[in-house]
Tab-separated table of C-alpha atoms and ligand atoms in Angstrom:
chain	number	residue	atom	x	y	z
A	1	UNK	CA	0.000	0.000	0.000
A	2	UNK	CA	1.314	3.473	-0.858
A	3	UNK	CA	1.397	5.625	2.270
A	4	UNK	CA	-1.753	7.791	2.598
A	5	UNK	CA	-3.255	6.115	-0.491
A	6	UNK	CA	-5.840	3.473	-1.307
A	7	UNK	CA	-3.644	2.185	-4.169
A	8	UNK	CA	-1.361	-0.817	-3.858
A	9	UNK	CA	2.042	-1.303	-5.478
A	10	UNK	CA	3.487	-4.593	-6.781
A	11	UNK	CA	7.030	-4.649	-8.255
A	12	UNK	CA	6.925	-0.889	-8.760
A	13	UNK	CA	3.572	-1.060	-10.642
A	14	UNK	CA	0.346	0.361	-9.190
A	15	UNK	CA	-2.424	-2.116	-8.486
A	16	UNK	CA	-5.928	-0.733	-8.761
A	17	UNK	CA	-8.063	-3.772	-7.854
A	18	UNK	CA	-8.474	-6.153	-4.934
A	19	UNK	CA	-10.822	-9.152	-5.137
A	20	UNK	CA	-12.340	-7.733	-8.352
A	21	UNK	CA	-13.220	-4.421	-6.712
A	22	UNK	CA	-11.541	-1.035	-6.936
A	23	UNK	CA	-9.584	-0.017	-3.884
A	24	UNK	CA	-12.346	2.318	-2.689
A	25	UNK	CA	-14.668	-0.731	-2.839
A	26	UNK	CA	-16.510	0.204	-6.050
A	27	UNK	CA	-17.325	-2.033	-8.974
A	28	UNK	CA	-15.929	-1.090	-12.391
A	29	UNK	CA	-19.240	0.425	-13.484
A	30	UNK	CA	-20.102	2.148	-10.219
A	31	UNK	CA	-20.285	5.902	-9.624
A	32	UNK	CA	-19.079	7.528	-6.433
A	33	UNK	CA	-21.924	8.704	-4.122
A	34	UNK	CA	-23.629	11.874	-5.406
A	35	UNK	CA	-25.800	14.441	-3.578
A	36	UNK	CA	-27.466	17.368	-5.337
A	37	UNK	CA	-29.402	20.253	-3.810
A	38	UNK	CA	-30.963	22.999	-5.924
A	39	UNK	CA	-31.714	26.561	-4.787
A	40	UNK	CA	-29.149	27.053	-2.021
A	41	UNK	CA	-28.120	30.694	-2.600
A	42	UNK	CA	-30.563	33.511	-1.897
A	43	UNK	CA	-28.916	36.149	-4.116
A	44	UNK	CA	-28.382	34.078	-7.243
A	45	UNK	CA	-31.197	33.582	-9.788
A	46	UNK	CA	-30.448	29.874	-9.679
A	47	UNK	CA	-28.031	27.768	-7.677
A	48	UNK	CA	-26.957	24.258	-6.818
A	49	UNK	CA	-24.687	22.540	-4.317
A	50	UNK	CA	-23.350	19.196	-5.473
A	51	UNK	CA	-21.172	16.532	-3.892
A	52	UNK	CA	-19.681	13.786	-6.038
A	53	UNK	CA	-17.324	11.534	-4.108
A	54	UNK	CA	-14.850	13.949	-2.534
A	55	UNK	CA	-15.808	16.823	-4.862
A	56	UNK	CA	-17.809	19.686	-3.365
A	57	UNK	CA	-19.109	22.202	-5.875
A	58	UNK	CA	-21.224	25.342	-5.699
A	59	UNK	CA	-22.914	26.691	-8.823
A	60	UNK	CA	-24.537	30.126	-9.114
A	61	UNK	CA	-26.413	31.378	-12.178
A	62	UNK	CA	-27.453	34.947	-12.977
A	63	UNK	CA	-29.608	36.003	-15.869
A	64	UNK	CA	-30.734	36.388	-18.493
A	65	UNK	CA	-29.483	39.904	-17.676
A	66	UNK	CA	-27.993	42.925	-19.414
A	67	UNK	CA	-24.535	42.336	-20.885
A	68	UNK	CA	-21.552	44.263	-19.547
A	69	UNK	CA	-19.355	45.256	-21.310
A	70	UNK	CA	-22.046	46.149	-23.838
A	71	UNK	CA	-19.960	45.453	-26.931
A	72	UNK	CA	-20.346	41.727	-26.100
A	73	UNK	CA	-24.112	41.972	-26.646
A	74	UNK	CA	-25.478	39.871	-29.501
A	75	UNK	CA	-28.386	41.514	-31.373
A	76	UNK	CA	-30.378	38.325	-32.022
A	77	UNK	CA	-29.549	35.981	-29.160
A	78	UNK	CA	-28.295	35.652	-25.602
A	79	UNK	CA	-24.688	34.798	-24.816
A	80	UNK	CA	-23.542	32.334	-22.150
A	81	UNK	CA	-20.504	32.949	-19.933
A	82	UNK	CA	-19.077	30.227	-17.709
A	83	UNK	CA	-16.389	30.640	-15.063
A	84	UNK	CA	-14.909	27.540	-13.438
A	85	UNK	CA	-12.785	28.351	-10.400
A	86	UNK	CA	-10.964	26.118	-7.952
A	87	UNK	CA	-10.681	27.552	-4.440
A	88	UNK	CA	-7.135	27.717	-3.104
A	89	UNK	CA	-8.191	25.433	-0.208
A	90	UNK	CA	-9.811	22.842	-2.510
A	91	UNK	CA	-6.627	20.808	-3.004
A	92	UNK	CA	-3.983	19.276	-0.705
A	93	UNK	CA	-1.389	21.945	-1.315
A	94	UNK	CA	-2.749	25.476	-1.467
A	95	UNK	CA	-3.532	26.388	-5.067
A	96	UNK	CA	-2.547	29.837	-6.218
A	97	UNK	CA	-5.825	31.802	-6.453
A	98	UNK	CA	-7.152	33.105	-9.743
A	99	UNK	CA	-7.407	31.814	-13.289
A	100	UNK	CA	-4.759	29.540	-14.787
A	101	UNK	CA	-4.424	27.602	-18.050
A	102	UNK	CA	-6.440	24.679	-16.696
A	103	UNK	CA	-9.360	26.729	-15.374
A	104	UNK	CA	-9.525	28.780	-18.591
A	105	UNK	CA	-9.688	25.564	-20.638
A	106	UNK	CA	-12.317	23.989	-18.365
A	107	UNK	CA	-14.423	27.183	-18.442
A	108	UNK	CA	-14.325	27.176	-22.259
A	109	UNK	CA	-15.221	23.538	-22.819
A	110	UNK	CA	-17.905	23.645	-20.110
A	111	UNK	CA	-19.506	26.708	-21.698
A	112	UNK	CA	-19.498	24.934	-25.047
A	113	UNK	CA	-21.046	21.867	-23.375
A	114	UNK	CA	-23.873	23.968	-21.881
A	115	UNK	CA	-24.729	26.622	-24.415
A	116	UNK	CA	-26.263	24.429	-27.111
A	117	UNK	CA	-29.215	23.608	-24.817
A	118	UNK	CA	-30.019	27.243	-24.004
A	119	UNK	CA	-32.820	28.680	-26.159
A	120	UNK	CA	-30.734	31.779	-26.789
A	121	UNK	CA	-32.934	33.322	-29.481
A	122	UNK	CA	-35.701	33.810	-26.905
A	123	UNK	CA	-33.817	36.569	-25.083
A	124	UNK	CA	-31.529	38.544	-27.409
A	125	UNK	CA	-28.924	41.043	-26.126
A	126	UNK	CA	-28.696	39.344	-22.731
A	127	UNK	CA	-26.190	37.128	-20.921
A	128	UNK	CA	-26.508	34.030	-18.770
A	129	UNK	CA	-23.614	34.005	-16.305
A	130	UNK	CA	-22.623	30.672	-14.743
A	131	UNK	CA	-20.148	30.593	-11.844
A	132	UNK	CA	-18.670	27.311	-10.635
A	133	UNK	CA	-16.704	27.267	-7.405
A	134	UNK	CA	-14.873	24.057	-6.588
A	135	UNK	CA	-14.667	24.016	-2.787
A	136	UNK	CA	-13.068	20.576	-2.548
A	137	UNK	CA	-11.665	18.600	-5.446
A	138	UNK	CA	-11.156	14.883	-5.958
A	139	UNK	CA	-10.999	14.386	-9.768
A	140	UNK	CA	-13.938	14.786	-12.100
A	141	UNK	CA	-14.583	18.394	-11.133
A	142	UNK	CA	-15.334	19.591	-14.687
A	143	UNK	CA	-18.107	16.976	-14.983
A	144	UNK	CA	-19.406	17.717	-11.476
A	145	UNK	CA	-19.363	21.439	-12.326
A	146	UNK	CA	-21.422	20.868	-15.478
A	147	UNK	CA	-23.959	18.766	-13.529
A	148	UNK	CA	-24.294	21.506	-10.911
A	149	UNK	CA	-24.479	24.215	-13.594
A	150	UNK	CA	-27.337	22.453	-15.397
A	151	UNK	CA	-29.399	22.212	-12.200
A	152	UNK	CA	-28.639	25.846	-11.293
A	153	UNK	CA	-29.632	27.008	-14.808
A	154	UNK	CA	-32.928	25.129	-14.580
A	155	UNK	CA	-33.417	26.577	-11.077
A	156	UNK	CA	-32.892	30.063	-12.565
A	157	UNK	CA	-35.679	29.332	-15.063
A	158	UNK	CA	-33.423	29.643	-18.112
A	159	UNK	CA	-35.358	28.247	-21.113
A	160	UNK	CA	-33.477	25.114	-22.194
A	161	UNK	CA	-34.202	22.147	-24.422
A	162	UNK	CA	-32.965	19.827	-21.654
A	163	UNK	CA	-30.474	19.418	-18.851
A	164	UNK	CA	-26.825	18.660	-19.559
A	165	UNK	CA	-25.283	15.742	-17.673
A	166	UNK	CA	-21.604	14.827	-17.488
A	167	UNK	CA	-19.383	12.078	-16.164
A	168	UNK	CA	-16.111	10.371	-17.007
A	169	UNK	CA	-14.923	6.891	-17.794
A	170	UNK	CA	-11.261	5.957	-17.750
A	171	UNK	CA	-8.675	3.217	-17.859
A	172	UNK	CA	-6.803	1.944	-14.801
A	173	UNK	CA	-4.605	-1.157	-14.590
A	174	UNK	CA	-5.644	-2.077	-18.152
A	175	UNK	CA	-9.382	-2.033	-17.307
A	176	UNK	CA	-12.040	0.427	-18.446
A	177	UNK	CA	-13.972	1.824	-15.453
A	178	UNK	CA	-16.522	4.496	-14.626
A	179	UNK	CA	-15.826	7.709	-12.702
A	180	UNK	CA	-12.162	7.835	-11.617
A	181	UNK	CA	-11.326	9.098	-8.134
A	182	UNK	CA	-8.235	11.252	-7.634
A	183	UNK	CA	-5.696	8.451	-7.207
A	184	UNK	CA	-7.120	6.474	-10.121
A	185	UNK	CA	-6.917	9.663	-12.192
A	186	UNK	CA	-3.331	10.414	-11.096
A	187	UNK	CA	-1.903	6.916	-11.587
A	188	UNK	CA	-4.272	5.511	-14.245
A	189	UNK	CA	-3.775	5.321	-17.999
A	190	UNK	CA	-6.652	7.439	-19.311
A	191	UNK	CA	-9.559	9.681	-18.334
A	192	UNK	CA	-12.417	10.546	-20.685
A	193	UNK	CA	-15.055	13.041	-19.491
A	194	UNK	CA	-18.194	13.412	-21.605
A	195	UNK	CA	-21.327	15.565	-21.410
A	196	UNK	CA	-24.658	14.736	-23.002
A	197	UNK	CA	-28.161	16.110	-23.269
A	198	UNK	CA	-30.070	13.032	-22.061
A	199	UNK	CA	-33.374	14.204	-23.585
A	200	UNK	CA	-31.963	14.368	-27.111
A	201	UNK	CA	-28.955	12.057	-26.879
A	202	UNK	CA	-26.678	14.839	-28.171
A	203	UNK	CA	-23.040	14.701	-26.980
A	204	UNK	CA	-21.856	18.229	-26.108
A	205	UNK	CA	-18.395	17.457	-24.701
A	206	UNK	CA	-15.889	14.686	-25.099
A	207	UNK	CA	-12.278	14.859	-23.978
A	208	UNK	CA	-9.535	12.305	-23.537
A	209	UNK	CA	-6.471	12.519	-21.346
A	210	UNK	CA	-4.169	9.516	-21.924
A	211	UNK	CA	-4.487	6.594	-24.333
A	212	UNK	CA	-7.180	4.017	-25.098
A	213	UNK	CA	-7.656	1.656	-28.016
A	214	UNK	CA	-10.752	2.153	-30.148
A	215	UNK	CA	-12.510	-0.778	-28.420
A	216	UNK	CA	-11.653	0.629	-25.005
A	217	UNK	CA	-12.964	4.001	-26.128
A	218	UNK	CA	-16.286	2.424	-27.144
A	219	UNK	CA	-16.520	0.568	-23.854
A	220	UNK	CA	-15.694	3.763	-21.939
A	221	UNK	CA	-18.280	5.737	-23.874
A	222	UNK	CA	-20.972	3.143	-23.056
A	223	UNK	CA	-20.011	3.248	-19.376
A	224	UNK	CA	-19.973	7.051	-19.253
A	225	UNK	CA	-23.388	7.210	-20.973
A	226	UNK	CA	-24.738	4.790	-18.383
A	227	UNK	CA	-23.280	6.956	-15.586
A	228	UNK	CA	-24.831	10.069	-17.125
A	229	UNK	CA	-28.272	8.455	-17.152
A	230	UNK	CA	-27.979	7.768	-13.407
A	231	UNK	CA	-26.819	11.319	-12.679
A	232	UNK	CA	-29.627	12.739	-14.830
A	233	UNK	CA	-32.184	11.094	-12.522
A	234	UNK	CA	-30.491	12.712	-9.499
A	235	UNK	CA	-30.536	16.128	-11.215
A	236	UNK	CA	-34.238	15.741	-11.937
A	237	UNK	CA	-34.955	14.627	-8.371
A	238	UNK	CA	-33.092	17.664	-6.989
A	239	UNK	CA	-35.219	19.987	-9.129
A	240	UNK	CA	-38.455	18.230	-8.187
A	241	UNK	CA	-37.457	18.477	-4.519
A	242	UNK	CA	-36.703	22.178	-4.935
A	243	UNK	CA	-40.007	22.834	-6.651
A	244	UNK	CA	-41.933	20.987	-3.933
A	245	UNK	CA	-40.256	22.867	-1.091
A	246	UNK	CA	-40.635	26.179	-2.999
A	247	UNK	CA	-44.388	25.685	-3.196
A	248	UNK	CA	-44.582	24.592	0.436
A	249	UNK	CA	-42.492	27.603	1.514
A	250	UNK	CA	-44.867	30.019	-0.217
A	251	UNK	CA	-47.969	28.665	1.457
B	1	LIG	P1	-11.005	17.157	-13.377
B	1	LIG	O1	-11.154	17.706	-11.983
B	1	LIG	O2	-12.107	17.602	-14.276
B	1	LIG	O3	-10.816	15.661	-13.394
B	1	LIG	P2	-8.172	17.329	-14.039
B	1	LIG	O4	-8.089	15.978	-14.644
B	1	LIG	O5	-7.397	18.460	-14.654
B	1	LIG	O6	-9.702	17.826	-13.999
B	1	LIG	O7	-7.743	17.266	-12.514
B	1	LIG	C1	-7.920	16.114	-11.747
B	1	LIG	C2	-7.781	16.463	-10.291
B	1	LIG	O8	-6.454	16.875	-10.030
B	1	LIG	C3	-8.656	17.620	-9.811
B	1	LIG	O9	-9.995	17.244	-9.548
B	1	LIG	C4	-7.923	18.040	-8.581
B	1	LIG	O10	-8.277	17.183	-7.477
B	1	LIG	C5	-6.464	17.798	-8.943
B	1	LIG	N1	-5.845	19.070	-9.324
B	1	LIG	C6	-6.055	19.779	-10.436
B	1	LIG	N2	-5.336	20.938	-10.432
B	1	LIG	C7	-4.658	20.950	-9.269
B	1	LIG	C8	-3.731	21.849	-8.649
B	1	LIG	N3	-3.395	23.014	-9.223
B	1	LIG	N4	-3.234	21.499	-7.437
B	1	LIG	C9	-3.581	20.343	-6.862
B	1	LIG	N5	-4.458	19.461	-7.369
B	1	LIG	C10	-4.979	19.736	-8.565
């Protein structure tokens, strides 16, 4: 066992499985535990708090609202802005605050994953601002951020053709598995996050870090799609729960 780690080591090679299970006790096709709560911030138009394994994410959505600076306005449709940020206390060693290459990339691909579902032509000249704050990170934060963003956007009442749902598959110790935790991500061979619109089946994000054969890619895609379908149900439940308590609260 590597000190402070769930991974084993045999002859200098990491071992990721024990008795057919991953070292955190999960099966190959099992997600980490997920909790989603919609409508947690009073001052945002829509919000969501999401836990996925060791990830803790807050999403806040504002809009549709006036665009500043105004030259970014689009005359016939809304624009979507997405800022992914990792808090300096979200990782083991303090992360330098502020944007970096990684957060700029994640913000861009996450915006692209979300914006195709927004019915932008319905509110021209406006902006939908999405803020993702990673409070604690444990691999898979871009997918967790997208899942939280989708719930927060629905909570804000943004007209959309469906929710967006994301999760990753990867390869560890030569096996294709669902939803890598941090150590699997660090020491594994590949990580492939995807985002889909479950209502339409459209894939809005697909990335690959590492190497997989074409067959492994297909297997990973199947697994990730299966994971997304499970997360989609949790997103829906969180919104139904929010709607119920909203109605009760107003009585
Ligand atoms: P994702 O979180 O979407 O899987 P990455 O694969 O880039 O994105 O990162 C994997 C994990 O590595 C993150 O969830 C986080 O736990 C850790 N990590 C990323 N950047 C840093 C950093 N600057 N310092 C420490 N840990 C980091």
